PDB file of C-alpha atoms in Angstrom:
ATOM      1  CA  UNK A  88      -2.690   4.521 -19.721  1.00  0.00           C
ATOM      2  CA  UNK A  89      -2.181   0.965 -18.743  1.00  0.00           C
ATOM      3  CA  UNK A  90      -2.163   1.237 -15.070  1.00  0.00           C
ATOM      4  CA  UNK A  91      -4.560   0.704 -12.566  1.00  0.00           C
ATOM      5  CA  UNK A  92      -7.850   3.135 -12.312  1.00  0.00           C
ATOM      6  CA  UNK A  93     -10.124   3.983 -10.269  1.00  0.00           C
ATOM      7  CA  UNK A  94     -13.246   6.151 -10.196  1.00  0.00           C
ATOM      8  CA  UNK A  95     -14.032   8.401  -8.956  1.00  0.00           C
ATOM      9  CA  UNK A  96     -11.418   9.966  -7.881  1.00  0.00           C
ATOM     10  CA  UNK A  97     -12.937  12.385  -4.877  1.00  0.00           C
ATOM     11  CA  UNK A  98     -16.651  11.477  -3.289  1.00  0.00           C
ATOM     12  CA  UNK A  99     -17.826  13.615  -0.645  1.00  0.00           C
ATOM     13  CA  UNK A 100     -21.506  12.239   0.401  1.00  0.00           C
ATOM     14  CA  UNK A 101     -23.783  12.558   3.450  1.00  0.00           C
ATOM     15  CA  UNK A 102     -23.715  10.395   6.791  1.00  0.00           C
ATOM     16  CA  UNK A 103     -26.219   7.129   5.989  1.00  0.00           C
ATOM     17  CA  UNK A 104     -25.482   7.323   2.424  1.00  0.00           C
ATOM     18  CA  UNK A 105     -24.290   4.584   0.443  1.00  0.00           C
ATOM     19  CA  UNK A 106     -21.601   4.483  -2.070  1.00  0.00           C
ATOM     20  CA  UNK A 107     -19.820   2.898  -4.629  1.00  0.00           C
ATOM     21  CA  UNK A 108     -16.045   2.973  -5.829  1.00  0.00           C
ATOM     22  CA  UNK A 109     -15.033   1.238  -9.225  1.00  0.00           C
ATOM     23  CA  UNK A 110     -11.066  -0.230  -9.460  1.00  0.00           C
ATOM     24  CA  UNK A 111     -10.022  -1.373 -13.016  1.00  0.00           C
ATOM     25  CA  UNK A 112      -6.589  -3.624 -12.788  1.00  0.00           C
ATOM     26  CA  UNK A 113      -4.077  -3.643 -15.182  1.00  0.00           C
ATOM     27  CA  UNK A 114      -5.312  -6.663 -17.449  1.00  0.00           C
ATOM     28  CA  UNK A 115      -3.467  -9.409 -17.468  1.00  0.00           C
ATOM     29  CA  UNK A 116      -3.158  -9.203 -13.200  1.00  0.00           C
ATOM     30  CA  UNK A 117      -5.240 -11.994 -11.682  1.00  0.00           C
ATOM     31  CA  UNK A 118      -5.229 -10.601  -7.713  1.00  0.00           C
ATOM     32  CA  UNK A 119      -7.092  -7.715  -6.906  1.00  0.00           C
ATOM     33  CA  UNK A 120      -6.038  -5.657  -3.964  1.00  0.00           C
ATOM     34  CA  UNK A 121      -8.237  -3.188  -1.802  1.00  0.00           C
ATOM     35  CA  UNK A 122      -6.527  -0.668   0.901  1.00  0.00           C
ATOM     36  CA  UNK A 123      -7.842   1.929   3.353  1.00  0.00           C
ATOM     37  CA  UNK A 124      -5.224   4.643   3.790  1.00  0.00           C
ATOM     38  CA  UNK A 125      -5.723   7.667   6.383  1.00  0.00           C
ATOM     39  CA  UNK A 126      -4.214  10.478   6.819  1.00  0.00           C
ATOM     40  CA  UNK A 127      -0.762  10.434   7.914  1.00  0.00           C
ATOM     41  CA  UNK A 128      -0.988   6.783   8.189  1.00  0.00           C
ATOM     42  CA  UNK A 129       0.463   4.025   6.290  1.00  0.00           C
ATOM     43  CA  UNK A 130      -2.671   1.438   3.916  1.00  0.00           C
ATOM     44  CA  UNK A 131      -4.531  -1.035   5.283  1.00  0.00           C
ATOM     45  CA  UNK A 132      -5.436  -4.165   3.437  1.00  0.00           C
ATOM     46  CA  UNK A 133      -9.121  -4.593   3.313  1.00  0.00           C
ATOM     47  CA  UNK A 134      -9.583  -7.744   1.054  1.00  0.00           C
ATOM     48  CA  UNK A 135      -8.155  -9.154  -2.028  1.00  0.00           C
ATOM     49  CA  UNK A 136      -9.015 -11.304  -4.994  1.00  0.00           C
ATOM     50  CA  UNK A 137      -7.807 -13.389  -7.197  1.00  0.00           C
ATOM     51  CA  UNK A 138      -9.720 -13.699 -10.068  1.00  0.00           C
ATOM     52  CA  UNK A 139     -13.337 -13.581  -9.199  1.00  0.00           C
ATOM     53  CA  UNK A 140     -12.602 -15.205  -5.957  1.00  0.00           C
ATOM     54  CA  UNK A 141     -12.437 -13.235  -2.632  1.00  0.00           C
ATOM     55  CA  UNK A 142      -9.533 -14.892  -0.673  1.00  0.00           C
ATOM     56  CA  UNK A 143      -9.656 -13.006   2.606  1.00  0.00           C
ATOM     57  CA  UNK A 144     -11.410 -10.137   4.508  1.00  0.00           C
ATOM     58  CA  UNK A 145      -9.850  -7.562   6.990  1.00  0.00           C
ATOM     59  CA  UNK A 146     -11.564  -7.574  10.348  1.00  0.00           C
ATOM     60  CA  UNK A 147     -11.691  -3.834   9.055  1.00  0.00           C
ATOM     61  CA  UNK A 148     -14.263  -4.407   6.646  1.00  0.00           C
ATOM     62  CA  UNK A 149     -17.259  -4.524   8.853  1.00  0.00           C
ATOM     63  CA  UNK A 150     -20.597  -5.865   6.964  1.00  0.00           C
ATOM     64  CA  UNK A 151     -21.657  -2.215   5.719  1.00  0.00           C
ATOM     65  CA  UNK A 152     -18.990  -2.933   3.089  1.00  0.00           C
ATOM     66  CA  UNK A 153     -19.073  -5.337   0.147  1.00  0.00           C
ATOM     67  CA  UNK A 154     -16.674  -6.085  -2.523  1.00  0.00           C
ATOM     68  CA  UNK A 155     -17.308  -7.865  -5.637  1.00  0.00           C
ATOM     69  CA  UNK A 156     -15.109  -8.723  -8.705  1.00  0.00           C
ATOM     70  CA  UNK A 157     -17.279 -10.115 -11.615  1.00  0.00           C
ATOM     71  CA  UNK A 158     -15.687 -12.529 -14.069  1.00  0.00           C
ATOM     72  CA  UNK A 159     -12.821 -11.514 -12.689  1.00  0.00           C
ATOM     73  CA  UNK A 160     -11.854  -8.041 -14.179  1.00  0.00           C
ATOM     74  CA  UNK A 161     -12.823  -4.969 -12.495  1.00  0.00           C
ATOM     75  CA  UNK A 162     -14.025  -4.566  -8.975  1.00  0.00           C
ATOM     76  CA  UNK A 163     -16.527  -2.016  -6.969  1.00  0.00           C
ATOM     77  CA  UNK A 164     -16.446  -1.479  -2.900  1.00  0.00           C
ATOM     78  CA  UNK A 165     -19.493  -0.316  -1.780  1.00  0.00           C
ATOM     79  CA  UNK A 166     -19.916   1.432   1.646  1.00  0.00           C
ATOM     80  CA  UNK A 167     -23.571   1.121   2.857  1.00  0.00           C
ATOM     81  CA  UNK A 168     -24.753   3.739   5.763  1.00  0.00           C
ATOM     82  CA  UNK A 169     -21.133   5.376   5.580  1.00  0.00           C
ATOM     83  CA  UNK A 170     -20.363   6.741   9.069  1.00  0.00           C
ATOM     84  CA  UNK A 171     -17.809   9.645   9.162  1.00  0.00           C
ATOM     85  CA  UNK A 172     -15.319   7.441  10.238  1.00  0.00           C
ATOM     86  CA  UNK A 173     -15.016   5.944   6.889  1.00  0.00           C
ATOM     87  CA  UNK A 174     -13.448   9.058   5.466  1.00  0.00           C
ATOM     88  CA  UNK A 175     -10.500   7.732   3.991  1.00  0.00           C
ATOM     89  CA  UNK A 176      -8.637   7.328   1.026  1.00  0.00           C
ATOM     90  CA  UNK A 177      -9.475   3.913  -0.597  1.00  0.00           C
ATOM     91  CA  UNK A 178      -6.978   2.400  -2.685  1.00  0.00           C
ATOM     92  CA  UNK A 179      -6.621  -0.061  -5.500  1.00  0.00           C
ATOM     93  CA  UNK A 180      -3.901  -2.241  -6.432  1.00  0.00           C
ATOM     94  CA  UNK A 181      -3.151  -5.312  -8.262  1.00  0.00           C
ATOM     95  CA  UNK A 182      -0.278  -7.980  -9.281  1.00  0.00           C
ATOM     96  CA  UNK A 183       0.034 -10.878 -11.286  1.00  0.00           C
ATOM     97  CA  UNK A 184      -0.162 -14.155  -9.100  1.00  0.00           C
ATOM     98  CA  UNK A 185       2.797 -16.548 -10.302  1.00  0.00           C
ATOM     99  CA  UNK A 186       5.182 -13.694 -11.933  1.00  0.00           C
ATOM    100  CA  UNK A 187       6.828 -10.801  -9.837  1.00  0.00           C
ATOM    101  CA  UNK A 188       3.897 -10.146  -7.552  1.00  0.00           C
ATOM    102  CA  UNK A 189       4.521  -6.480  -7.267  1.00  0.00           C
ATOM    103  CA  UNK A 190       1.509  -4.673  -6.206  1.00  0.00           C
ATOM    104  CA  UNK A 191       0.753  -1.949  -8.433  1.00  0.00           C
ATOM    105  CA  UNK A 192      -1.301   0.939  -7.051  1.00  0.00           C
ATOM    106  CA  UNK A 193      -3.895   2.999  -8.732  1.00  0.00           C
ATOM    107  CA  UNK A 194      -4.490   6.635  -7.567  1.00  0.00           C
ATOM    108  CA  UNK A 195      -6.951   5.969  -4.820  1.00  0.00           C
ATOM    109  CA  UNK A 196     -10.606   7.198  -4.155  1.00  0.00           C
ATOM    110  CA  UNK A 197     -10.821  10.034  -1.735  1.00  0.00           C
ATOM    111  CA  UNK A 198     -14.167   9.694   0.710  1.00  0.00           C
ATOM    112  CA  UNK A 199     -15.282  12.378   2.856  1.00  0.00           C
ATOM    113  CA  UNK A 200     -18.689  11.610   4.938  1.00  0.00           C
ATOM    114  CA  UNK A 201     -20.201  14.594   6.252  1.00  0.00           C
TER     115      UNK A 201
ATOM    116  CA  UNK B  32      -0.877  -5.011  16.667  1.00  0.00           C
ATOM    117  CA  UNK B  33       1.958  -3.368  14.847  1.00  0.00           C
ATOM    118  CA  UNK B  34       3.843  -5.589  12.916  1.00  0.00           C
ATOM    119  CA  UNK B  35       5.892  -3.038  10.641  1.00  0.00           C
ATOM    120  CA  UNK B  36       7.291   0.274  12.705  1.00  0.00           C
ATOM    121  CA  UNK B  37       8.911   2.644  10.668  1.00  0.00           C
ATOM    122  CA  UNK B  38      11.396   5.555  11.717  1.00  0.00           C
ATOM    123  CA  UNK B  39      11.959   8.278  11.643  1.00  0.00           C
ATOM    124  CA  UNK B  40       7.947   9.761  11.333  1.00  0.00           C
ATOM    125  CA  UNK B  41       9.631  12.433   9.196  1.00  0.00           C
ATOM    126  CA  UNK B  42      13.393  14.215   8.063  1.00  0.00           C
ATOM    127  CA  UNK B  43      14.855  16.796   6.550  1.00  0.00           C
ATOM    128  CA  UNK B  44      17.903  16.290   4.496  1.00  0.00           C
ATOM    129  CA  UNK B  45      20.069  18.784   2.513  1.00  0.00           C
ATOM    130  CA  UNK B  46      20.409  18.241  -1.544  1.00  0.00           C
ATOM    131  CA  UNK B  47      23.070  15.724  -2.045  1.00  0.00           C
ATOM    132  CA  UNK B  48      22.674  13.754   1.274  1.00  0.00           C
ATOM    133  CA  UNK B  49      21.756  10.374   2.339  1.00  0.00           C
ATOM    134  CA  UNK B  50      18.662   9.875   3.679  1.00  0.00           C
ATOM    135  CA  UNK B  51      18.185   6.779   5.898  1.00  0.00           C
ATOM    136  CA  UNK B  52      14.609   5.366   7.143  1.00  0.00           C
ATOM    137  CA  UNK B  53      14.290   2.290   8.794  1.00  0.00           C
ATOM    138  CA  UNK B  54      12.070  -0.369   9.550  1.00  0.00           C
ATOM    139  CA  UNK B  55      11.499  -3.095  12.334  1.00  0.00           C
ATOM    140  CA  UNK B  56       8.806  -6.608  11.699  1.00  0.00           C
ATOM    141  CA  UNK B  57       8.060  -8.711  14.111  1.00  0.00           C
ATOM    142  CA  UNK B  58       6.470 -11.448  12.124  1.00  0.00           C
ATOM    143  CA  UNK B  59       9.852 -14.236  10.354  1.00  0.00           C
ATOM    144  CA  UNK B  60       7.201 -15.993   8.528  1.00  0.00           C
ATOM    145  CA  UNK B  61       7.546 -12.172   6.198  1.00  0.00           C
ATOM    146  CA  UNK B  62       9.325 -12.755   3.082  1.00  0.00           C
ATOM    147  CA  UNK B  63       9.016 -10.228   0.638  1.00  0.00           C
ATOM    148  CA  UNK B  64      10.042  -6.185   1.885  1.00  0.00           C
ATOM    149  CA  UNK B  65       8.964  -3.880  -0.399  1.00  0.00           C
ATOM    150  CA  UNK B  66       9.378   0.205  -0.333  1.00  0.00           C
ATOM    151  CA  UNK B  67       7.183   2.220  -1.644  1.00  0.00           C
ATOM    152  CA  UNK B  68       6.974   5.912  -2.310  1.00  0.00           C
ATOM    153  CA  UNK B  69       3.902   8.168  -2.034  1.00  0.00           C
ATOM    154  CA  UNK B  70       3.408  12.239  -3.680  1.00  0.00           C
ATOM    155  CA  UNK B  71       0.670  14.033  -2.205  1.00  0.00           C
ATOM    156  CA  UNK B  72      -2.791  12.795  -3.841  1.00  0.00           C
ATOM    157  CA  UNK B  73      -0.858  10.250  -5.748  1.00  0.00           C
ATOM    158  CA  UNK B  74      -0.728   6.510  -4.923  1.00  0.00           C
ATOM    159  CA  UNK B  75       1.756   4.420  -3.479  1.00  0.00           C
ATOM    160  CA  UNK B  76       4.339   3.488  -6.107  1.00  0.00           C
ATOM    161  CA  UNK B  77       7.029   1.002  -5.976  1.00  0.00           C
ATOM    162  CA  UNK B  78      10.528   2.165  -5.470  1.00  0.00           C
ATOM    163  CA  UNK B  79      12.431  -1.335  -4.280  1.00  0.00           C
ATOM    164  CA  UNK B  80      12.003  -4.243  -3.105  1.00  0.00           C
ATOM    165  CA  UNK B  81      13.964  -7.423  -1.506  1.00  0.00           C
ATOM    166  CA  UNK B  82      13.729 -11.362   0.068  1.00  0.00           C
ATOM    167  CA  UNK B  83      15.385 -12.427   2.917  1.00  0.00           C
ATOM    168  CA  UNK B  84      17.699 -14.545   1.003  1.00  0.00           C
ATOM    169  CA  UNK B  85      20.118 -11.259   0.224  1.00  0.00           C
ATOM    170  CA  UNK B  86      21.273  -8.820   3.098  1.00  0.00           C
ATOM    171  CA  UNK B  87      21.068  -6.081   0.591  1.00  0.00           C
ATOM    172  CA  UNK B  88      19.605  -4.260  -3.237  1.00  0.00           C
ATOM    173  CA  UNK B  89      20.809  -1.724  -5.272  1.00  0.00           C
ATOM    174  CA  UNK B  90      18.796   0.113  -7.978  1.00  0.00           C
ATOM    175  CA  UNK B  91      20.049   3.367  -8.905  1.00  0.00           C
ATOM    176  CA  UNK B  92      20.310   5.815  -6.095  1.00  0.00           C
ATOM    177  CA  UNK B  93      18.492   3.128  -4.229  1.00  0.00           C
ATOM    178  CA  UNK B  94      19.240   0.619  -1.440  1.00  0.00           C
ATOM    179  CA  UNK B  95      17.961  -1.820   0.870  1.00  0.00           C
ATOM    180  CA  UNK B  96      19.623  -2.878   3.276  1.00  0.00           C
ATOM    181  CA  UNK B  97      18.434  -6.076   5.005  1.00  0.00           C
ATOM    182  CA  UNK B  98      19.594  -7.578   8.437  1.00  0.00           C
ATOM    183  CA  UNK B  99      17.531 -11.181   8.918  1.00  0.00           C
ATOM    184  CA  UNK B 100      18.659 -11.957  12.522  1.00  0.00           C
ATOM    185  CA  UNK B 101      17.404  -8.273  13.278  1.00  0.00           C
ATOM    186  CA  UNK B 102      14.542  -8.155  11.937  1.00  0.00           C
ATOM    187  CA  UNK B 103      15.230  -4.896  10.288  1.00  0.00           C
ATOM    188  CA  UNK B 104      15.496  -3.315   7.145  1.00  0.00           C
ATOM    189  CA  UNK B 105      15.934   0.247   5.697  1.00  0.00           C
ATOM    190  CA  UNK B 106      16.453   1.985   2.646  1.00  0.00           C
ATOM    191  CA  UNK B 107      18.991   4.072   1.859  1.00  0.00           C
ATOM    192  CA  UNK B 108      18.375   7.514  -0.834  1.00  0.00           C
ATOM    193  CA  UNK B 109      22.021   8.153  -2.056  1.00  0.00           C
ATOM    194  CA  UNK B 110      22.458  12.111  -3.452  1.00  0.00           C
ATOM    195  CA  UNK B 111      19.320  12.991  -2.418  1.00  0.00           C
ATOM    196  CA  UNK B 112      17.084  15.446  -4.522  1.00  0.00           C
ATOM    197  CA  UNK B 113      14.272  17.859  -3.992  1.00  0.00           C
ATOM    198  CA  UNK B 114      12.609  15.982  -6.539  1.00  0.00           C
ATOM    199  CA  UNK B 115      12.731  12.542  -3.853  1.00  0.00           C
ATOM    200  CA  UNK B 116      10.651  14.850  -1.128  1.00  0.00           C
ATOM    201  CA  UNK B 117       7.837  12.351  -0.618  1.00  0.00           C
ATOM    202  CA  UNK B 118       6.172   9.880   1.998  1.00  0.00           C
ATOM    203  CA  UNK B 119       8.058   6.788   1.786  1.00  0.00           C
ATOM    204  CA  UNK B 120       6.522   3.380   3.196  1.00  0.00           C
ATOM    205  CA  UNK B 121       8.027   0.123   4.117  1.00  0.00           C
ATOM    206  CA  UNK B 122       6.228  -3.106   4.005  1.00  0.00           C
ATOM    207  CA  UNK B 123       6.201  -6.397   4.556  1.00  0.00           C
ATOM    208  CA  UNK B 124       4.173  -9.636   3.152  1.00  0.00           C
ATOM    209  CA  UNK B 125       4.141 -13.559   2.975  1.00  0.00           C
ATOM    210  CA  UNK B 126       3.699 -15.007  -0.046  1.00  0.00           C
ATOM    211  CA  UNK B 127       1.719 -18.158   1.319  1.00  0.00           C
ATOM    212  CA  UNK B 128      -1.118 -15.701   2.793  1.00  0.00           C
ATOM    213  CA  UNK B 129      -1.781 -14.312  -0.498  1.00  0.00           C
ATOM    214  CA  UNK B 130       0.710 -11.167  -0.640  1.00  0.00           C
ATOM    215  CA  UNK B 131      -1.416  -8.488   1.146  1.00  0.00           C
ATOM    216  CA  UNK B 132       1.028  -5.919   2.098  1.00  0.00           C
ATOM    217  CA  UNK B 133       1.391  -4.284   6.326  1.00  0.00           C
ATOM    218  CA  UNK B 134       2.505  -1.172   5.926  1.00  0.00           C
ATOM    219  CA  UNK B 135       4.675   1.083   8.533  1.00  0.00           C
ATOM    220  CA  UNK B 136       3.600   4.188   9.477  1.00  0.00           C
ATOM    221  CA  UNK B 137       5.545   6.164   6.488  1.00  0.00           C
ATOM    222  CA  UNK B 138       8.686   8.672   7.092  1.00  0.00           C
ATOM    223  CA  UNK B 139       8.153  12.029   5.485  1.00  0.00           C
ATOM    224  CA  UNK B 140      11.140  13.218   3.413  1.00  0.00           C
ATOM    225  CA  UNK B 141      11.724  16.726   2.445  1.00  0.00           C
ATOM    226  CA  UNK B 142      15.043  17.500   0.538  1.00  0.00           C
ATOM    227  CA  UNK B 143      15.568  21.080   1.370  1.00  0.00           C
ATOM    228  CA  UNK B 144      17.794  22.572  -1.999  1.00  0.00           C
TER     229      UNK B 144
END
């Protein structure tokens, strides 16, 4: 499959908790896309990069969440102290700056903080 | 602030029908519309997408339609299908602020056979 993938696919952890979500682009896509999706809602954009570079943050992501993208390839979101309010589904996508652009999705990571 | 609204929230359409959704920005600096569609557990996939430079797309049973001085576009599902029953999304970006995508709310589709 040369889509995008993330993983894991369902986390269900414990108020204060941190965790950690893992997005792998397609390859040759230089931007790097993260979403927040709730239910019955439309995504939010997060952040993006484009290669290793982060290029913008949502006012969404408040400081208990990081995102890195090392040599510019995959990329992890970590959630420190999740509150139940980050229960969401967190979602991937990626495009190739300077060709089409279309943002391909990957299947998304669903949170639940209990 | 909303910039994308999206109607209706969700339809019903009989097999072989048109279904219609529709979209409103607020933001002319947008220049890239895209529609997506969404299956239950599934991401976001694209269906179509257009530029303001054309007032309409066609791809398959597919169509935007695009009206600049409105500010509105929709899509259009020709001979709809069971198989089509599905969240669909609208969206809007500019390319100069690096292509991140608003979202509307999402219209909920179900083709009844």
């Amino acid at each position: 499959d040369t889509g995008v993938s993330q993983n894991p696919r369902h986390k269900i952890t414990k108020r204060g908790q941190n965790v950690t979500f893992r997005c792998d682009p397609i390859s040759e896509h230089n931007r790097l896309y993260w979403y927040r999706q709730t239910l019955g809602q439309g995504p939010e954009f997060l952040t993006y990069f484009q290669n290793e570079a982060q290029l913008e943050k949502s006012r969404l992501l408040s400081d208990r969440f990081s995102a890195e993208r090392p040599k510019g390839s995959f990329s992890t979101l970590e959630i420190q102290r999740t509150e139940q309010g980050d229960s969401a589904m967190y979602l991937c996508a990626s495009s190739f700056y300077g060709g089409l652009e279309t943002q391909y999705f990957g299947p998304g990571t669903r949170l639940l903080v209990l | 602030q909303q910039q994308v609204k999206q109607s209706p929230q969700s339809l019903i359409v009989q097999k072989g029908g048109i279904s219609i959704i529709n979209c409103a920005y607020e933001n002319t600096a947008f220049d890239y519309f895209p529609w997506y569609q969404q299956f239950p557990g599934k991401g976001p996939a694209l269906l179509i997408a257009i530029r303001p430079d054309v007032s309409e797309k066609k791809e398959g049973r597919f169509t935007i339609s695009f009206n600049k001085s409105a500010k509105q576009f929709s899509l259009h599902i020709m001979d709809s299908q069971p198989g089509d029953s599905a969240t669909y999304f609208c969206a809007a970006s500019k390319d100069n602020q690096g292509g991140k995508l608003i979202f509307g709310q999402g219209t909920e589709l179900s083709v009844k056979p």
